[in-house]
C-alpha cells in the first residue's frame, strides 16, 4: 500500500477507524444486553403464567383441565397457548389455534409425568414459542401435565428494530465523524502548511527573513518559534563566516601588496646588492607575517571543525609558566620590558600542555607588544575551589572600555595601526579563548587605559585532571 502523504488524511483515518471499533463494540454491547434481558423477561412471563394456570386447574371426572378457567377468546390468542394432559398423556385442554400449530412433544410430556419441568423453544407455523412443560400435582401425586407457550415474536421484533436503528446510525455517525475529524485535523494542521510554505521561501541567501507567525504557545507555535531561532543562529553563523572570509582575504592582501610594492620598486632600475638585500628583508618579514596569519587561520578553522584533539596529560603548572616566561623573556628584554614571575603553589592539572603553552605565549607576546619600554609584565598562578588561575598583567597602554568586550573576537584589533605595526592580525586572543574553553575553562580581561591590562585564565583542576 502506498504511504499516505497527508497527515490530515492519516489522522482522520485513524480517528474514524478507532471510532468504528468503539461504536461497533458499543452497539454489540447494547444489542446483546437487551437481547439477554428481553429473553429473561419472556422466561419469567412463561413461568408466571404457568404458576397462575396451575392454581386454576380443575378436575373433570378425575382428569385435570382448564376448560372453565381459560376462555377460548383469550386476548393473547396467537401469542400464547396452554395445554393440559391427563396422567395417561392424553390432551384434556388445548387453547392453541390452528394458526399456532405447535406440535405436541411427547417426550417432554413423559418427562413432566415423571416430575421433571422442561423449557424449550418450539417453532410453530409462523412463530417461535417459548414453551414450558411441567407436572400438575394433586395431593402429592402427579395428576397430569401443564404446557404453557408464549410467542417470542415481540422480543424478536424489538431486537429487529434495534438492529435497524444501529445499522442506520452506525454509518451515519461514522460519516459525520469523518467530516468532523477531517475538519478538525485540517484546522489544527493548517499553520504547519503555512509554515512549510514560508520556510521554503527562506533560502540560505536570505536568512534575514523570519516566519514571525503570530501563533499561540502550542506545539505548532513552539515549532515556528524554534524554527525562527534556528534561522537567527544560522544567519549569525553565515554572517560571521562571510566576515571572517572577508577579513582573512584583507589580512592576506595587505602583506602581498607590501611585497608587490617592494619588488616593483626594486625591479624599476638596476640597484646594488645592499638595496636588493633590504628589499628581500622586507619581503621576508611580510612572508613571516603571512605564515603566522595562515597558521592562526588554520588553527581556528580546524578548531571550528573539531579537528584538534585535546590531550589530557598531567601538566605541572609552575613549570609550564616558567617555560613560557623563559621563551618570552628575550623579546621583552630587547624592548626593555621587565618580566616578573610571581611565585605560586604547586599545581598539577589535566590539560594539553602544548596548547596551554601556546595560550600563555600569546598572552605574554601581547603584553610585551603593548607595553612601552620601561614597563613591567607580571605572570603568576594560583589554585582554589578546584580551579587553577593564571594571570598575565602589564603596565602597558591598556584597552579602552568600548573595545574590551570585543578583543576576543576574530580579527578584532583595538588599535589597528599599533597592532599591525606589532605584527598582529587580531586572531591571537580568539585562539586563546578557544584553548581555554576547549579545556572547560574561561579567559577574561580587565584593563585601564594608560595604566595596564590583566588577563586571567581559569582552568578546572578536576574535570580533566590526571593523577597528580
Ligand atoms: P593581535 O594579534 O592584534 O595582538 P589579539 O587577538 O592578540 O590580536 O588581540 C586583539 C586586540 O586586543 C589587539 O589588537 C590589541 O588591541 C588588544 N590587546 C591584546 N592584548 C593587549 C594588551 N596586553 N594590552 C593592550 N591591548 C591589548
GROMACS .gro file of C-alpha atoms and ligand atoms in nm:
model
  495
    1UNK     CA    1   0.000   0.000   0.000
    2UNK     CA    2   0.149   0.336  -0.091
    3UNK     CA    3   0.223   0.557   0.208
    4UNK     CA    4  -0.041   0.823   0.273
    5UNK     CA    5   0.140   1.153   0.237
    6UNK     CA    6  -0.118   1.370   0.406
    7UNK     CA    7  -0.102   1.386   0.783
    8UNK     CA    8  -0.455   1.522   0.782
    9UNK     CA    9  -0.586   1.219   0.594
   10UNK     CA   10  -0.388   0.981   0.814
   11UNK     CA   11  -0.517   1.142   1.133
   12UNK     CA   12  -0.874   1.134   1.006
   13UNK     CA   13  -0.846   0.769   0.901
   14UNK     CA   14  -0.704   0.669   1.238
   15UNK     CA   15  -0.975   0.862   1.414
   16UNK     CA   16  -1.253   0.704   1.207
   17UNK     CA   17  -1.107   0.356   1.247
   18UNK     CA   18  -1.091   0.399   1.622
   19UNK     CA   19  -1.443   0.536   1.634
   20UNK     CA   20  -1.568   0.248   1.415
   21UNK     CA   21  -1.423  -0.006   1.659
   22UNK     CA   22  -1.562   0.175   1.965
   23UNK     CA   23  -1.906   0.218   1.806
   24UNK     CA   24  -1.914  -0.148   1.697
   25UNK     CA   25  -1.825  -0.262   2.049
   26UNK     CA   26  -2.082  -0.024   2.196
   27UNK     CA   27  -2.359  -0.137   1.957
   28UNK     CA   28  -2.282  -0.505   2.012
   29UNK     CA   29  -2.289  -0.443   2.389
   30UNK     CA   30  -2.629  -0.275   2.374
   31UNK     CA   31  -2.777  -0.540   2.143
   32UNK     CA   32  -2.654  -0.838   2.344
   33UNK     CA   33  -2.756  -0.692   2.680
   34UNK     CA   34  -3.101  -0.605   2.558
   35UNK     CA   35  -3.147  -0.947   2.397
   36UNK     CA   36  -3.041  -1.118   2.717
   37UNK     CA   37  -3.278  -0.906   2.930
   38UNK     CA   38  -3.574  -0.944   2.696
   39UNK     CA   39  -3.544  -1.323   2.681
   40UNK     CA   40  -3.501  -1.335   3.058
   41UNK     CA   41  -3.823  -1.135   3.084
   42UNK     CA   42  -4.002  -1.376   2.848
   43UNK     CA   43  -3.888  -1.679   3.050
   44UNK     CA   44  -4.014  -1.507   3.362
   45UNK     CA   45  -4.354  -1.440   3.199
   46UNK     CA   46  -4.386  -1.802   3.089
   47UNK     CA   47  -4.303  -1.918   3.441
   48UNK     CA   48  -4.553  -1.674   3.596
   49UNK     CA   49  -4.828  -1.772   3.359
   50UNK     CA   50  -4.762  -2.140   3.428
   51UNK     CA   51  -4.790  -2.096   3.804
   52UNK     CA   52  -5.101  -1.880   3.756
   53UNK     CA   53  -5.264  -2.152   3.548
   54UNK     CA   54  -5.159  -2.428   3.790
   55UNK     CA   55  -5.370  -2.252   4.053
   56UNK     CA   56  -5.682  -2.263   3.841
   57UNK     CA   57  -5.662  -2.624   3.719
   58UNK     CA   58  -5.994  -2.804   3.769
   59UNK     CA   59  -6.082  -3.172   3.756
   60UNK     CA   60  -6.346  -3.330   3.544
   61UNK     CA   61  -6.403  -3.697   3.631
   62UNK     CA   62  -6.053  -3.702   3.789
   63UNK     CA   63  -5.875  -3.556   3.484
   64UNK     CA   64  -5.721  -3.210   3.505
   65UNK     CA   65  -5.839  -2.937   3.266
   66UNK     CA   66  -5.851  -2.560   3.226
   67UNK     CA   67  -6.176  -2.557   3.033
   68UNK     CA   68  -6.359  -2.322   3.270
   69UNK     CA   69  -6.060  -2.101   3.352
   70UNK     CA   70  -5.916  -2.002   3.013
   71UNK     CA   71  -6.167  -1.863   2.770
   72UNK     CA   72  -6.132  -1.950   2.406
   73UNK     CA   73  -6.148  -1.579   2.325
   74UNK     CA   74  -5.817  -1.512   2.503
   75UNK     CA   75  -5.689  -1.164   2.407
   76UNK     CA   76  -5.344  -1.316   2.378
   77UNK     CA   77  -5.467  -1.561   2.117
   78UNK     CA   78  -5.196  -1.639   1.868
   79UNK     CA   79  -4.928  -1.523   2.107
   80UNK     CA   80  -4.967  -1.773   2.383
   81UNK     CA   81  -5.135  -2.107   2.445
   82UNK     CA   82  -5.192  -2.355   2.724
   83UNK     CA   83  -5.239  -2.732   2.712
   84UNK     CA   84  -5.330  -2.982   2.975
   85UNK     CA   85  -5.264  -3.357   2.958
   86UNK     CA   86  -5.405  -3.620   3.193
   87UNK     CA   87  -5.195  -3.881   3.375
   88UNK     CA   88  -5.201  -4.105   3.071
   89UNK     CA   89  -5.071  -3.822   2.846
   90UNK     CA   90  -5.395  -3.751   2.661
   91UNK     CA   91  -5.486  -3.390   2.584
   92UNK     CA   92  -5.772  -3.267   2.804
   93UNK     CA   93  -5.742  -2.898   2.717
   94UNK     CA   94  -5.571  -2.710   2.432
   95UNK     CA   95  -5.605  -2.335   2.369
   96UNK     CA   96  -5.364  -2.335   2.074
   97UNK     CA   97  -5.525  -2.243   1.747
   98UNK     CA   98  -5.463  -2.394   1.410
   99UNK     CA   99  -5.251  -2.086   1.331
  100UNK     CA  100  -5.006  -2.176   1.603
  101UNK     CA  101  -4.969  -2.541   1.512
  102UNK     CA  102  -4.728  -2.623   1.783
  103UNK     CA  103  -4.677  -2.997   1.769
  104UNK     CA  104  -4.703  -3.189   2.095
  105UNK     CA  105  -4.368  -3.309   2.220
  106UNK     CA  106  -4.436  -3.649   2.368
  107UNK     CA  107  -4.104  -3.689   2.538
  108UNK     CA  108  -4.150  -3.356   2.723
  109UNK     CA  109  -4.495  -3.472   2.838
  110UNK     CA  110  -4.348  -3.805   2.956
  111UNK     CA  111  -4.068  -3.623   3.144
  112UNK     CA  112  -4.324  -3.396   3.311
  113UNK     CA  113  -4.526  -3.702   3.413
  114UNK     CA  114  -4.215  -3.834   3.587
  115UNK     CA  115  -4.185  -3.496   3.771
  116UNK     CA  116  -3.942  -3.304   3.551
  117UNK     CA  117  -4.002  -2.945   3.429
  118UNK     CA  118  -3.869  -2.858   3.083
  119UNK     CA  119  -3.831  -2.528   2.896
  120UNK     CA  120  -3.755  -2.510   2.524
  121UNK     CA  121  -3.812  -2.315   2.205
  122UNK     CA  122  -4.056  -2.466   1.961
  123UNK     CA  123  -4.125  -2.341   1.609
  124UNK     CA  124  -4.484  -2.312   1.509
  125UNK     CA  125  -4.613  -2.247   1.159
  126UNK     CA  126  -4.501  -1.885   1.158
  127UNK     CA  127  -4.384  -1.807   1.515
  128UNK     CA  128  -4.141  -1.950   1.761
  129UNK     CA  129  -4.268  -2.014   2.111
  130UNK     CA  130  -4.103  -2.038   2.447
  131UNK     CA  131  -4.267  -2.350   2.589
  132UNK     CA  132  -4.263  -2.475   2.948
  133UNK     CA  133  -4.387  -2.823   3.031
  134UNK     CA  134  -4.443  -2.905   3.398
  135UNK     CA  135  -4.625  -3.164   3.613
  136UNK     CA  136  -4.963  -3.092   3.778
  137UNK     CA  137  -4.974  -3.225   4.134
  138UNK     CA  138  -5.281  -3.323   4.330
  139UNK     CA  139  -5.243  -3.446   4.689
  140UNK     CA  140  -4.876  -3.517   4.633
  141UNK     CA  141  -4.948  -3.723   4.317
  142UNK     CA  142  -4.875  -3.624   3.958
  143UNK     CA  143  -5.219  -3.600   3.807
  144UNK     CA  144  -5.132  -3.454   3.470
  145UNK     CA  145  -4.913  -3.212   3.271
  146UNK     CA  146  -4.946  -2.840   3.202
  147UNK     CA  147  -4.782  -2.693   2.895
  148UNK     CA  148  -4.760  -2.316   2.853
  149UNK     CA  149  -4.618  -2.141   2.544
  150UNK     CA  150  -4.557  -1.775   2.473
  151UNK     CA  151  -4.452  -1.627   2.143
  152UNK     CA  152  -4.101  -1.489   2.105
  153UNK     CA  153  -4.232  -1.259   1.833
  154UNK     CA  154  -4.240  -0.938   2.041
  155UNK     CA  155  -3.888  -0.985   2.159
  156UNK     CA  156  -3.767  -1.065   1.810
  157UNK     CA  157  -3.946  -0.757   1.673
  158UNK     CA  158  -3.792  -0.528   1.934
  159UNK     CA  159  -3.446  -0.670   1.858
  160UNK     CA  160  -3.501  -0.632   1.485
  161UNK     CA  161  -3.596  -0.264   1.529
  162UNK     CA  162  -3.286  -0.208   1.740
  163UNK     CA  163  -3.072  -0.369   1.471
  164UNK     CA  164  -3.223  -0.144   1.205
  165UNK     CA  165  -3.158   0.165   1.420
  166UNK     CA  166  -2.799   0.058   1.479
  167UNK     CA  167  -2.744  -0.029   1.113
  168UNK     CA  168  -2.857   0.319   1.010
  169UNK     CA  169  -2.693   0.511   1.296
  170UNK     CA  170  -2.354   0.337   1.265
  171UNK     CA  171  -2.254   0.452   0.914
  172UNK     CA  172  -2.426   0.786   0.969
  173UNK     CA  173  -2.225   0.857   1.286
  174UNK     CA  174  -1.906   0.743   1.115
  175UNK     CA  175  -1.975   0.967   0.817
  176UNK     CA  176  -2.040   1.273   1.034
  177UNK     CA  177  -1.732   1.190   1.245
  178UNK     CA  178  -1.512   1.160   0.933
  179UNK     CA  179  -1.615   1.503   0.816
  180UNK     CA  180  -1.572   1.644   1.167
  181UNK     CA  181  -1.236   1.473   1.207
  182UNK     CA  182  -1.109   1.593   0.869
  183UNK     CA  183  -1.224   1.946   0.951
  184UNK     CA  184  -1.058   1.948   1.295
  185UNK     CA  185  -0.735   1.791   1.167
  186UNK     CA  186  -0.731   2.048   0.886
  187UNK     CA  187  -0.774   2.332   1.131
  188UNK     CA  188  -0.502   2.203   1.360
  189UNK     CA  189  -0.258   2.141   1.077
  190UNK     CA  190  -0.316   2.446   0.860
  191UNK     CA  191  -0.043   2.651   1.041
  192UNK     CA  192   0.203   2.375   0.952
  193UNK     CA  193   0.121   2.416   0.584
  194UNK     CA  194   0.175   2.790   0.617
  195UNK     CA  195   0.500   2.720   0.798
  196UNK     CA  196   0.619   2.490   0.519
  197UNK     CA  197   0.539   2.748   0.254
  198UNK     CA  198   0.721   3.025   0.437
  199UNK     CA  199   1.018   2.808   0.527
  200UNK     CA  200   1.055   2.713   0.161
  201UNK     CA  201   1.085   3.080   0.072
  202UNK     CA  202   1.369   3.140   0.320
  203UNK     CA  203   1.687   3.042   0.140
  204UNK     CA  204   2.049   3.044   0.251
  205UNK     CA  205   2.092   3.373   0.066
  206UNK     CA  206   1.816   3.544   0.254
  207UNK     CA  207   1.840   3.436   0.613
  208UNK     CA  208   1.724   3.776   0.736
  209UNK     CA  209   1.362   3.665   0.683
  210UNK     CA  210   1.165   3.523   0.972
  211UNK     CA  211   0.838   3.334   0.981
  212UNK     CA  212   0.716   3.565   1.257
  213UNK     CA  213   0.384   3.378   1.274
  214UNK     CA  214   0.161   3.509   1.548
  215UNK     CA  215   0.071   3.167   1.681
  216UNK     CA  216  -0.035   3.069   2.034
  217UNK     CA  217   0.216   2.893   2.257
  218UNK     CA  218   0.113   2.543   2.150
  219UNK     CA  219   0.303   2.267   1.968
  220UNK     CA  220   0.289   2.438   1.629
  221UNK     CA  221   0.360   2.781   1.777
  222UNK     CA  222   0.668   2.644   1.951
  223UNK     CA  223   0.780   2.476   1.629
  224UNK     CA  224   0.753   2.806   1.441
  225UNK     CA  225   0.943   2.992   1.711
  226UNK     CA  226   1.213   2.726   1.730
  227UNK     CA  227   1.245   2.748   1.355
  228UNK     CA  228   1.288   3.126   1.376
  229UNK     CA  229   1.553   3.089   1.643
  230UNK     CA  230   1.736   2.838   1.428
  231UNK     CA  231   1.726   3.073   1.128
  232UNK     CA  232   1.860   3.351   1.352
  233UNK     CA  233   2.150   3.131   1.461
  234UNK     CA  234   2.219   3.030   1.102
  235UNK     CA  235   2.202   3.393   0.999
  236UNK     CA  236   2.460   3.489   1.260
  237UNK     CA  237   2.682   3.196   1.168
  238UNK     CA  238   2.667   3.272   0.794
  239UNK     CA  239   2.733   3.640   0.855
  240UNK     CA  240   3.029   3.559   1.076
  241UNK     CA  241   3.160   3.323   0.811
  242UNK     CA  242   3.133   3.590   0.542
  243UNK     CA  243   3.302   3.849   0.763
  244UNK     CA  244   3.572   3.601   0.851
  245UNK     CA  245   3.643   3.527   0.486
  246UNK     CA  246   3.645   3.897   0.400
  247UNK     CA  247   3.874   3.981   0.693
  248UNK     CA  248   4.107   3.692   0.615
  249UNK     CA  249   4.133   3.797   0.249
  250UNK     CA  250   4.200   4.152   0.353
  251UNK     CA  251   4.468   4.048   0.601
  252UNK     CA  252   4.637   3.836   0.338
  253UNK     CA  253   4.621   4.105   0.075
  254UNK     CA  254   4.800   4.362   0.291
  255UNK     CA  255   5.136   4.179   0.311
  256UNK     CA  256   5.102   4.071  -0.053
  257UNK     CA  257   5.054   4.435  -0.157
  258UNK     CA  258   5.357   4.532   0.050
  259UNK     CA  259   5.567   4.258  -0.115
  260UNK     CA  260   5.445   4.354  -0.460
  261UNK     CA  261   5.529   4.723  -0.395
  262UNK     CA  262   5.880   4.643  -0.273
  263UNK     CA  263   5.952   4.406  -0.562
  264UNK     CA  264   5.825   4.651  -0.825
  265UNK     CA  265   6.037   4.933  -0.686
  266UNK     CA  266   6.340   4.702  -0.678
  267UNK     CA  267   6.281   4.594  -1.037
  268UNK     CA  268   6.228   4.954  -1.152
  269UNK     CA  269   6.601   5.008  -1.218
  270UNK     CA  270   6.924   4.822  -1.153
  271UNK     CA  271   7.037   4.853  -0.789
  272UNK     CA  272   7.327   4.744  -0.580
  273UNK     CA  273   7.333   4.425  -0.375
  274UNK     CA  274   7.262   4.614  -0.048
  275UNK     CA  275   6.934   4.753  -0.182
  276UNK     CA  276   6.821   4.409  -0.301
  277UNK     CA  277   6.908   4.274   0.041
  278UNK     CA  278   6.693   4.538   0.208
  279UNK     CA  279   6.402   4.453  -0.021
  280UNK     CA  280   6.443   4.082   0.049
  281UNK     CA  281   6.442   4.155   0.421
  282UNK     CA  282   6.111   4.336   0.396
  283UNK     CA  283   5.973   4.055   0.177
  284UNK     CA  284   6.096   3.805   0.435
  285UNK     CA  285   5.917   3.991   0.717
  286UNK     CA  286   5.593   4.009   0.522
  287UNK     CA  287   5.615   3.640   0.436
  288UNK     CA  288   5.670   3.566   0.807
  289UNK     CA  289   5.360   3.767   0.885
  290UNK     CA  290   5.163   3.569   0.627
  291UNK     CA  291   5.291   3.240   0.761
  292UNK     CA  292   5.180   3.343   1.110
  293UNK     CA  293   4.843   3.456   0.980
  294UNK     CA  294   4.781   3.144   0.776
  295UNK     CA  295   4.891   2.934   1.076
  296UNK     CA  296   4.639   3.111   1.300
  297UNK     CA  297   4.364   3.079   1.039
  298UNK     CA  298   4.435   2.711   1.005
  299UNK     CA  299   4.425   2.663   1.383
  300UNK     CA  300   4.088   2.837   1.410
  301UNK     CA  301   3.941   2.657   1.110
  302UNK     CA  302   4.049   2.319   1.247
  303UNK     CA  303   3.925   2.416   1.595
  304UNK     CA  304   3.586   2.506   1.446
  305UNK     CA  305   3.572   2.173   1.270
  306UNK     CA  306   3.662   1.996   1.596
  307UNK     CA  307   3.971   1.851   1.432
  308UNK     CA  308   4.222   1.945   1.700
  309UNK     CA  309   4.246   1.669   1.956
  310UNK     CA  310   4.285   1.800   2.314
  311UNK     CA  311   4.524   1.583   2.509
  312UNK     CA  312   4.469   1.530   2.880
  313UNK     CA  313   4.810   1.494   3.036
  314UNK     CA  314   4.935   1.583   3.383
  315UNK     CA  315   5.071   1.936   3.341
  316UNK     CA  316   5.290   2.090   3.609
  317UNK     CA  317   5.163   2.448   3.606
  318UNK     CA  318   5.465   2.620   3.770
  319UNK     CA  319   5.698   2.450   3.519
  320UNK     CA  320   5.475   2.547   3.230
  321UNK     CA  321   5.452   2.914   3.335
  322UNK     CA  322   5.830   2.925   3.388
  323UNK     CA  323   5.893   2.773   3.044
  324UNK     CA  324   5.660   3.027   2.878
  325UNK     CA  325   5.829   3.314   3.064
  326UNK     CA  326   6.173   3.196   2.954
  327UNK     CA  327   6.062   3.188   2.591
  328UNK     CA  328   5.907   3.535   2.610
  329UNK     CA  329   6.191   3.695   2.810
  330UNK     CA  330   6.444   3.769   2.529
  331UNK     CA  331   6.193   3.971   2.323
  332UNK     CA  332   6.085   4.169   2.629
  333UNK     CA  333   6.441   4.236   2.736
  334UNK     CA  334   6.516   4.369   2.390
  335UNK     CA  335   6.227   4.610   2.431
  336UNK     CA  336   6.339   4.698   2.786
  337UNK     CA  337   6.027   4.547   2.947
  338UNK     CA  338   6.078   4.375   3.279
  339UNK     CA  339   5.925   4.027   3.309
  340UNK     CA  340   5.845   3.922   3.663
  341UNK     CA  341   5.742   3.569   3.768
  342UNK     CA  342   5.531   3.563   4.085
  343UNK     CA  343   5.589   3.250   4.293
  344UNK     CA  344   5.279   3.033   4.342
  345UNK     CA  345   5.170   2.695   4.481
  346UNK     CA  346   5.250   2.355   4.331
  347UNK     CA  347   4.962   2.276   4.093
  348UNK     CA  348   4.912   1.988   3.853
  349UNK     CA  349   4.620   1.986   3.615
  350UNK     CA  350   4.497   1.761   3.337
  351UNK     CA  351   4.537   1.956   3.017
  352UNK     CA  352   4.701   1.974   2.675
  353UNK     CA  353   5.047   2.108   2.754
  354UNK     CA  354   5.128   2.235   2.403
  355UNK     CA  355   4.801   2.427   2.374
  356UNK     CA  356   4.838   2.582   2.723
  357UNK     CA  357   5.191   2.688   2.635
  358UNK     CA  358   5.062   2.849   2.316
  359UNK     CA  359   4.795   3.032   2.519
  360UNK     CA  360   5.049   3.170   2.767
  361UNK     CA  361   5.292   3.268   2.491
  362UNK     CA  362   5.014   3.459   2.311
  363UNK     CA  363   4.927   3.650   2.629
  364UNK     CA  364   5.293   3.724   2.708
  365UNK     CA  365   5.355   3.824   2.346
  366UNK     CA  366   5.063   4.070   2.359
  367UNK     CA  367   5.175   4.205   2.698
  368UNK     CA  368   5.522   4.263   2.555
  369UNK     CA  369   5.387   4.422   2.236
  370UNK     CA  370   5.153   4.667   2.410
  371UNK     CA  371   5.383   4.768   2.697
  372UNK     CA  372   5.622   5.055   2.626
  373UNK     CA  373   5.986   5.023   2.728
  374UNK     CA  374   6.046   5.069   3.099
  375UNK     CA  375   5.719   4.888   3.170
  376UNK     CA  376   5.663   4.563   3.353
  377UNK     CA  377   5.486   4.233   3.281
  378UNK     CA  378   5.394   4.003   3.568
  379UNK     CA  379   5.289   3.643   3.531
  380UNK     CA  380   5.159   3.428   3.817
  381UNK     CA  381   4.923   3.147   3.912
  382UNK     CA  382   4.709   3.017   4.197
  383UNK     CA  383   4.472   2.731   4.267
  384UNK     CA  384   4.146   2.744   4.464
  385UNK     CA  385   3.797   2.590   4.458
  386UNK     CA  386   3.901   2.321   4.211
  387UNK     CA  387   4.028   2.582   3.968
  388UNK     CA  388   4.369   2.689   3.852
  389UNK     CA  389   4.419   3.055   3.764
  390UNK     CA  390   4.696   3.200   3.557
  391UNK     CA  391   4.729   3.574   3.508
  392UNK     CA  392   4.940   3.799   3.289
  393UNK     CA  393   4.944   4.163   3.397
  394UNK     CA  394   5.118   4.451   3.226
  395UNK     CA  395   5.169   4.822   3.279
  396UNK     CA  396   5.109   4.893   2.912
  397UNK     CA  397   4.878   5.107   2.700
  398UNK     CA  398   4.560   4.936   2.820
  399UNK     CA  399   4.238   4.881   2.627
  400UNK     CA  400   3.956   5.135   2.606
  401UNK     CA  401   3.625   5.012   2.764
  402UNK     CA  402   3.444   5.020   2.429
  403UNK     CA  403   3.696   4.776   2.282
  404UNK     CA  404   3.727   4.547   2.582
  405UNK     CA  405   3.415   4.334   2.510
  406UNK     CA  406   3.537   4.260   2.155
  407UNK     CA  407   3.906   4.181   2.191
  408UNK     CA  408   3.841   3.805   2.188
  409UNK     CA  409   3.654   3.832   1.854
  410UNK     CA  410   3.832   3.721   1.541
  411UNK     CA  411   4.026   3.992   1.359
  412UNK     CA  412   3.931   4.248   1.623
  413UNK     CA  413   4.203   4.497   1.696
  414UNK     CA  414   4.157   4.776   1.946
  415UNK     CA  415   4.427   4.988   1.790
  416UNK     CA  416   4.467   4.882   1.429
  417UNK     CA  417   4.780   5.080   1.345
  418UNK     CA  418   4.966   4.980   1.659
  419UNK     CA  419   4.859   4.616   1.632
  420UNK     CA  420   4.956   4.583   1.268
  421UNK     CA  421   5.286   4.754   1.332
  422UNK     CA  422   5.341   4.499   1.608
  423UNK     CA  423   5.267   4.219   1.361
  424UNK     CA  424   4.925   4.114   1.488
  425UNK     CA  425   4.616   4.025   1.288
  426UNK     CA  426   4.368   4.016   1.574
  427UNK     CA  427   4.350   3.636   1.592
  428UNK     CA  428   4.574   3.568   1.894
  429UNK     CA  429   4.311   3.622   2.163
  430UNK     CA  430   4.048   3.426   1.964
  431UNK     CA  431   4.283   3.130   1.975
  432UNK     CA  432   4.345   3.189   2.348
  433UNK     CA  433   3.972   3.184   2.416
  434UNK     CA  434   3.923   2.868   2.213
  435UNK     CA  435   4.206   2.693   2.406
  436UNK     CA  436   4.065   2.798   2.745
  437UNK     CA  437   3.712   2.691   2.653
  438UNK     CA  438   3.827   2.363   2.499
  439UNK     CA  439   3.967   2.282   2.843
  440UNK     CA  440   3.636   2.367   3.009
  441UNK     CA  441   3.777   2.697   3.135
  442UNK     CA  442   3.748   3.066   3.051
  443UNK     CA  443   3.954   3.375   2.984
  444UNK     CA  444   3.876   3.733   3.081
  445UNK     CA  445   4.046   4.071   3.066
  446UNK     CA  446   4.045   4.383   3.281
  447UNK     CA  447   4.208   4.700   3.169
  448UNK     CA  448   4.263   5.066   3.248
  449UNK     CA  449   4.368   5.268   2.950
  450UNK     CA  450   4.712   5.414   3.008
  451UNK     CA  451   4.773   5.201   3.317
  452UNK     CA  452   4.774   4.844   3.202
  453UNK     CA  453   4.585   4.525   3.134
  454UNK     CA  454   4.537   4.197   3.318
  455UNK     CA  455   4.433   3.869   3.153
  456UNK     CA  456   4.309   3.587   3.377
  457UNK     CA  457   4.275   3.230   3.253
  458UNK     CA  458   4.067   2.992   3.466
  459UNK     CA  459   4.103   2.617   3.414
  460UNK     CA  460   3.928   2.339   3.603
  461UNK     CA  461   4.167   2.120   3.801
  462UNK     CA  462   3.946   1.816   3.832
  463UNK     CA  463   3.741   1.799   3.512
  464UNK     CA  464   4.033   1.680   3.305
  465UNK     CA  465   4.274   1.627   3.593
  466UNK     CA  466   4.513   1.340   3.556
  467UNK     CA  467   4.669   1.177   3.861
  468UNK     CA  468   4.883   1.441   4.024
  469LIG     P1  469   4.678   4.095   1.781
  469LIG     O1  470   4.741   3.989   1.704
  469LIG     O2  471   4.638   4.212   1.700
  469LIG     O3  472   4.752   4.132   1.904
  469LIG     P2  473   4.494   3.970   1.958
  469LIG     O4  474   4.374   3.888   1.930
  469LIG     O5  475   4.604   3.904   2.031
  469LIG     O6  476   4.541   4.031   1.822
  469LIG     O7  477   4.447   4.095   2.039
  469LIG     C1  478   4.334   4.171   2.000
  469LIG     C2  479   4.350   4.315   2.035
  469LIG     O8  480   4.343   4.328   2.177
  469LIG     C3  481   4.483   4.371   1.996
  469LIG     O9  482   4.479   4.424   1.866
  469LIG     C4  483   4.504   4.481   2.097
  469LIG    O10  484   4.445   4.600   2.053
  469LIG     C5  485   4.431   4.433   2.218
  469LIG     N1  486   4.522   4.377   2.320
  469LIG     C6  487   4.552   4.247   2.341
  469LIG     N2  488   4.636   4.231   2.445
  469LIG     C7  489   4.663   4.357   2.493
  469LIG     C8  490   4.741   4.408   2.600
  469LIG     N3  491   4.811   4.328   2.679
  469LIG     N4  492   4.741   4.542   2.617
  469LIG     C9  493   4.668   4.622   2.537
  469LIG     N5  494   4.592   4.580   2.434
  469LIG    C10  495   4.590   4.450   2.411
   0.00000   0.00000   0.00000
